[in-house]
Amino acid sequence: MADSDTETQDDYYSVLGISSAASVKDIKRAFRVIVKDHHPDISMDEEATDFQIFLNDVYETLMDPEKRAEYDAISGFQLGGTNPFRDVHAERDQVFVDEFSCIGCRNCNNVCPRTFEMEDEYGRARVVDQGLDTGEQIALLI
Ligand code: SF4
């Protein structure tokens, strides 16, 4: 689980320095400014390419209304929404995939094939059922 500093860094809106209510114009402007400073051709930072790839993902997500709505719902930016990854009030007896962090390694699908499947579009894991694989199998993924 990420610490609070990492959560702030990973928040797409914070990365661009904008609020969750930012307009398309605001997103474009913020993206251009940050790309200018961090572009791998300009930056001396060895991790500039990785950061640029991440920035492109941020931009693509926030510029697509459907993807942005999905991101907002998961990240808890929707009014009245609850971020399921950070809500500690509910009993944690169900498994889920944080699709924004999933790198598609297939480990969960290999260890618990009745719980996880890989989706085709982005190659990420999805939970398809609860309680079919044993607690011991699930524990291997934690
Ligand atoms: S959710 Fe599954 S496929 Fe995705 S990174 Fe974790 S183990 Fe790998």
Tab-separated table of C-alpha atoms and ligand atoms in Angstrom:
chain	number	residue	atom	x	y	z
A	1	MET	CA	0.000	0.000	0.000
A	2	ALA	CA	1.226	3.470	-0.820
A	3	ASP	CA	2.149	5.976	1.829
A	4	SER	CA	0.610	9.434	1.825
A	5	ASP	CA	3.490	11.010	-0.145
A	6	THR	CA	3.153	8.417	-2.883
A	7	GLU	CA	-0.615	8.842	-2.954
A	8	THR	CA	-0.154	12.549	-3.545
A	9	GLN	CA	2.385	11.908	-6.307
A	10	ASP	CA	0.142	9.342	-7.960
A	11	ASP	CA	-2.914	11.579	-7.909
A	12	TYR	CA	-3.315	12.548	-11.568
A	13	TYR	CA	-4.639	16.013	-10.776
A	14	SER	CA	-1.821	16.790	-8.336
A	15	VAL	CA	0.752	15.653	-10.887
A	16	LEU	CA	-0.533	18.344	-13.245
A	17	GLY	CA	-1.030	20.859	-10.433
A	18	ILE	CA	-4.751	21.270	-11.107
A	19	SER	CA	-7.938	20.645	-9.177
A	20	SER	CA	-10.297	17.738	-9.812
A	21	ALA	CA	-12.750	20.268	-11.268
A	22	ALA	CA	-10.275	21.422	-13.943
A	23	SER	CA	-11.639	22.072	-17.434
A	24	VAL	CA	-10.247	20.458	-20.598
A	25	LYS	CA	-8.500	23.763	-21.319
A	26	ASP	CA	-6.893	23.747	-17.839
A	27	ILE	CA	-5.704	20.167	-18.322
A	28	LYS	CA	-4.190	20.972	-21.733
A	29	ARG	CA	-2.428	24.041	-20.395
A	30	ALA	CA	-1.059	22.258	-17.318
A	31	PHE	CA	0.075	19.289	-19.404
A	32	ARG	CA	1.964	21.536	-21.859
A	33	VAL	CA	3.758	23.353	-19.044
A	34	ILE	CA	4.864	20.216	-17.238
A	35	VAL	CA	5.867	18.420	-20.455
A	36	LYS	CA	8.019	21.384	-21.405
A	37	ASP	CA	9.945	21.114	-18.133
A	38	HIS	CA	10.227	17.334	-18.004
A	39	HIS	CA	10.511	16.231	-21.628
A	40	PRO	CA	13.246	13.571	-21.976
A	41	ASP	CA	14.937	15.637	-24.721
A	42	ILE	CA	15.354	18.539	-22.320
A	43	SER	CA	15.490	17.082	-18.837
A	44	MET	CA	18.772	15.760	-17.442
A	45	ASP	CA	16.819	13.435	-15.152
A	46	GLU	CA	17.463	9.759	-15.942
A	47	GLU	CA	13.851	8.922	-15.147
A	48	ALA	CA	12.458	11.550	-17.516
A	49	THR	CA	11.316	8.994	-20.094
A	50	ASP	CA	9.383	6.970	-17.499
A	51	PHE	CA	7.844	10.154	-16.150
A	52	GLN	CA	6.878	11.238	-19.676
A	53	ILE	CA	5.146	7.897	-20.259
A	54	PHE	CA	3.296	8.340	-16.969
A	55	LEU	CA	2.368	11.914	-17.929
A	56	ASN	CA	0.997	10.725	-21.265
A	57	ASP	CA	-1.165	8.215	-19.407
A	58	VAL	CA	-2.382	10.954	-17.062
A	59	TYR	CA	-3.210	13.223	-20.007
A	60	GLU	CA	-4.967	10.508	-21.990
A	61	THR	CA	-7.058	9.561	-18.962
A	62	LEU	CA	-8.083	13.086	-17.993
A	63	MET	CA	-8.836	14.169	-21.575
A	64	ASP	CA	-11.165	11.246	-22.234
A	65	PRO	CA	-14.514	11.922	-20.471
A	66	GLU	CA	-15.223	8.226	-19.970
A	67	LYS	CA	-11.771	7.380	-18.605
A	68	ARG	CA	-11.781	10.492	-16.446
A	69	ALA	CA	-15.127	9.541	-14.907
A	70	GLU	CA	-13.781	6.065	-14.141
A	71	TYR	CA	-10.619	7.546	-12.643
A	72	ASP	CA	-12.619	10.014	-10.557
A	73	ALA	CA	-14.889	7.291	-9.249
A	74	ILE	CA	-11.967	5.116	-8.186
A	75	SER	CA	-9.915	7.965	-6.783
A	76	GLY	CA	-12.773	9.413	-4.791
A	77	PHE	CA	-12.998	12.755	-6.547
A	78	GLN	CA	-16.657	12.395	-7.485
A	79	LEU	CA	-18.923	14.331	-5.147
A	80	GLY	CA	-20.049	11.987	-2.418
A	81	GLY	CA	-17.902	9.212	-3.783
A	82	THR	CA	-15.906	6.904	-1.538
A	83	ASN	CA	-12.498	5.737	-2.615
A	84	PRO	CA	-12.719	1.966	-2.160
A	85	PHE	CA	-8.943	1.650	-1.883
A	86	ARG	CA	-8.735	4.031	1.064
A	87	ASP	CA	-11.965	3.268	2.907
A	88	VAL	CA	-10.962	1.493	6.135
A	89	HIS	CA	-14.463	1.379	7.605
A	90	ALA	CA	-15.790	-1.617	5.687
A	91	GLU	CA	-14.759	-5.167	6.508
A	92	ARG	CA	-12.033	-6.245	4.084
A	93	ASP	CA	-13.260	-9.684	3.125
A	94	GLN	CA	-13.433	-9.144	-0.621
A	95	VAL	CA	-10.622	-8.918	-3.150
A	96	PHE	CA	-10.255	-6.242	-5.796
A	97	VAL	CA	-7.771	-5.064	-8.388
A	98	ASP	CA	-6.407	-1.543	-8.389
A	99	GLU	CA	-6.486	-1.254	-12.167
A	100	PHE	CA	-4.418	1.919	-12.145
A	101	SER	CA	-1.521	0.018	-10.557
A	102	CYS	CA	-1.927	-3.341	-12.283
A	103	ILE	CA	0.948	-4.081	-14.641
A	104	GLY	CA	-0.678	-7.163	-16.129
A	105	CYS	CA	1.872	-9.687	-14.849
A	106	ARG	CA	-0.871	-12.385	-14.613
A	107	ASN	CA	0.327	-13.654	-11.219
A	108	CYS	CA	-3.094	-13.281	-9.596
A	109	ASN	CA	-4.737	-15.057	-12.534
A	110	ASN	CA	-2.214	-17.905	-12.320
A	111	VAL	CA	-2.548	-18.323	-8.534
A	112	CYS	CA	-6.327	-17.741	-8.275
A	113	PRO	CA	-7.813	-18.460	-11.716
A	114	ARG	CA	-11.401	-18.598	-10.442
A	115	THR	CA	-11.119	-15.131	-8.903
A	116	PHE	CA	-9.067	-13.167	-11.448
A	117	GLU	CA	-9.217	-12.897	-15.220
A	118	MET	CA	-7.208	-10.721	-17.577
A	119	GLU	CA	-9.189	-8.185	-19.601
A	120	ASP	CA	-8.276	-7.768	-23.262
A	121	GLU	CA	-8.246	-4.022	-23.826
A	122	TYR	CA	-5.450	-2.994	-21.431
A	123	GLY	CA	-4.224	-6.412	-20.292
A	124	ARG	CA	-5.131	-5.733	-16.671
A	125	ALA	CA	-6.531	-8.155	-14.125
A	126	ARG	CA	-10.183	-8.101	-13.082
A	127	VAL	CA	-11.980	-9.827	-10.239
A	128	VAL	CA	-14.695	-12.031	-11.743
A	129	ASP	CA	-15.908	-13.799	-8.620
A	130	GLN	CA	-15.415	-13.835	-4.853
A	131	GLY	CA	-14.866	-16.782	-2.550
A	132	LEU	CA	-14.109	-19.486	-5.118
A	133	ASP	CA	-10.353	-19.668	-4.549
A	134	THR	CA	-9.216	-20.484	-1.009
A	135	GLY	CA	-8.043	-17.932	1.513
A	136	GLU	CA	-4.592	-19.572	1.382
A	137	GLN	CA	-4.407	-18.981	-2.379
A	138	ILE	CA	-5.517	-15.359	-1.983
A	139	ALA	CA	-2.992	-14.877	0.847
A	140	LEU	CA	-0.194	-15.782	-1.574
A	141	LEU	CA	-0.975	-12.555	-3.451
A	142	ILE	CA	-0.809	-10.224	-0.467
B	1	SF4	S1	-3.391	-7.355	-10.204
B	1	SF4	FE1	-2.697	-9.381	-10.933
B	1	SF4	S2	-1.971	-8.993	-13.005
B	1	SF4	FE2	-2.129	-7.024	-12.021
B	1	SF4	S3	-0.088	-6.608	-11.223
B	1	SF4	FE3	-1.263	-7.556	-9.554
B	1	SF4	S4	-0.826	-9.751	-9.713
B	1	SF4	FE4	-0.188	-8.810	-11.666
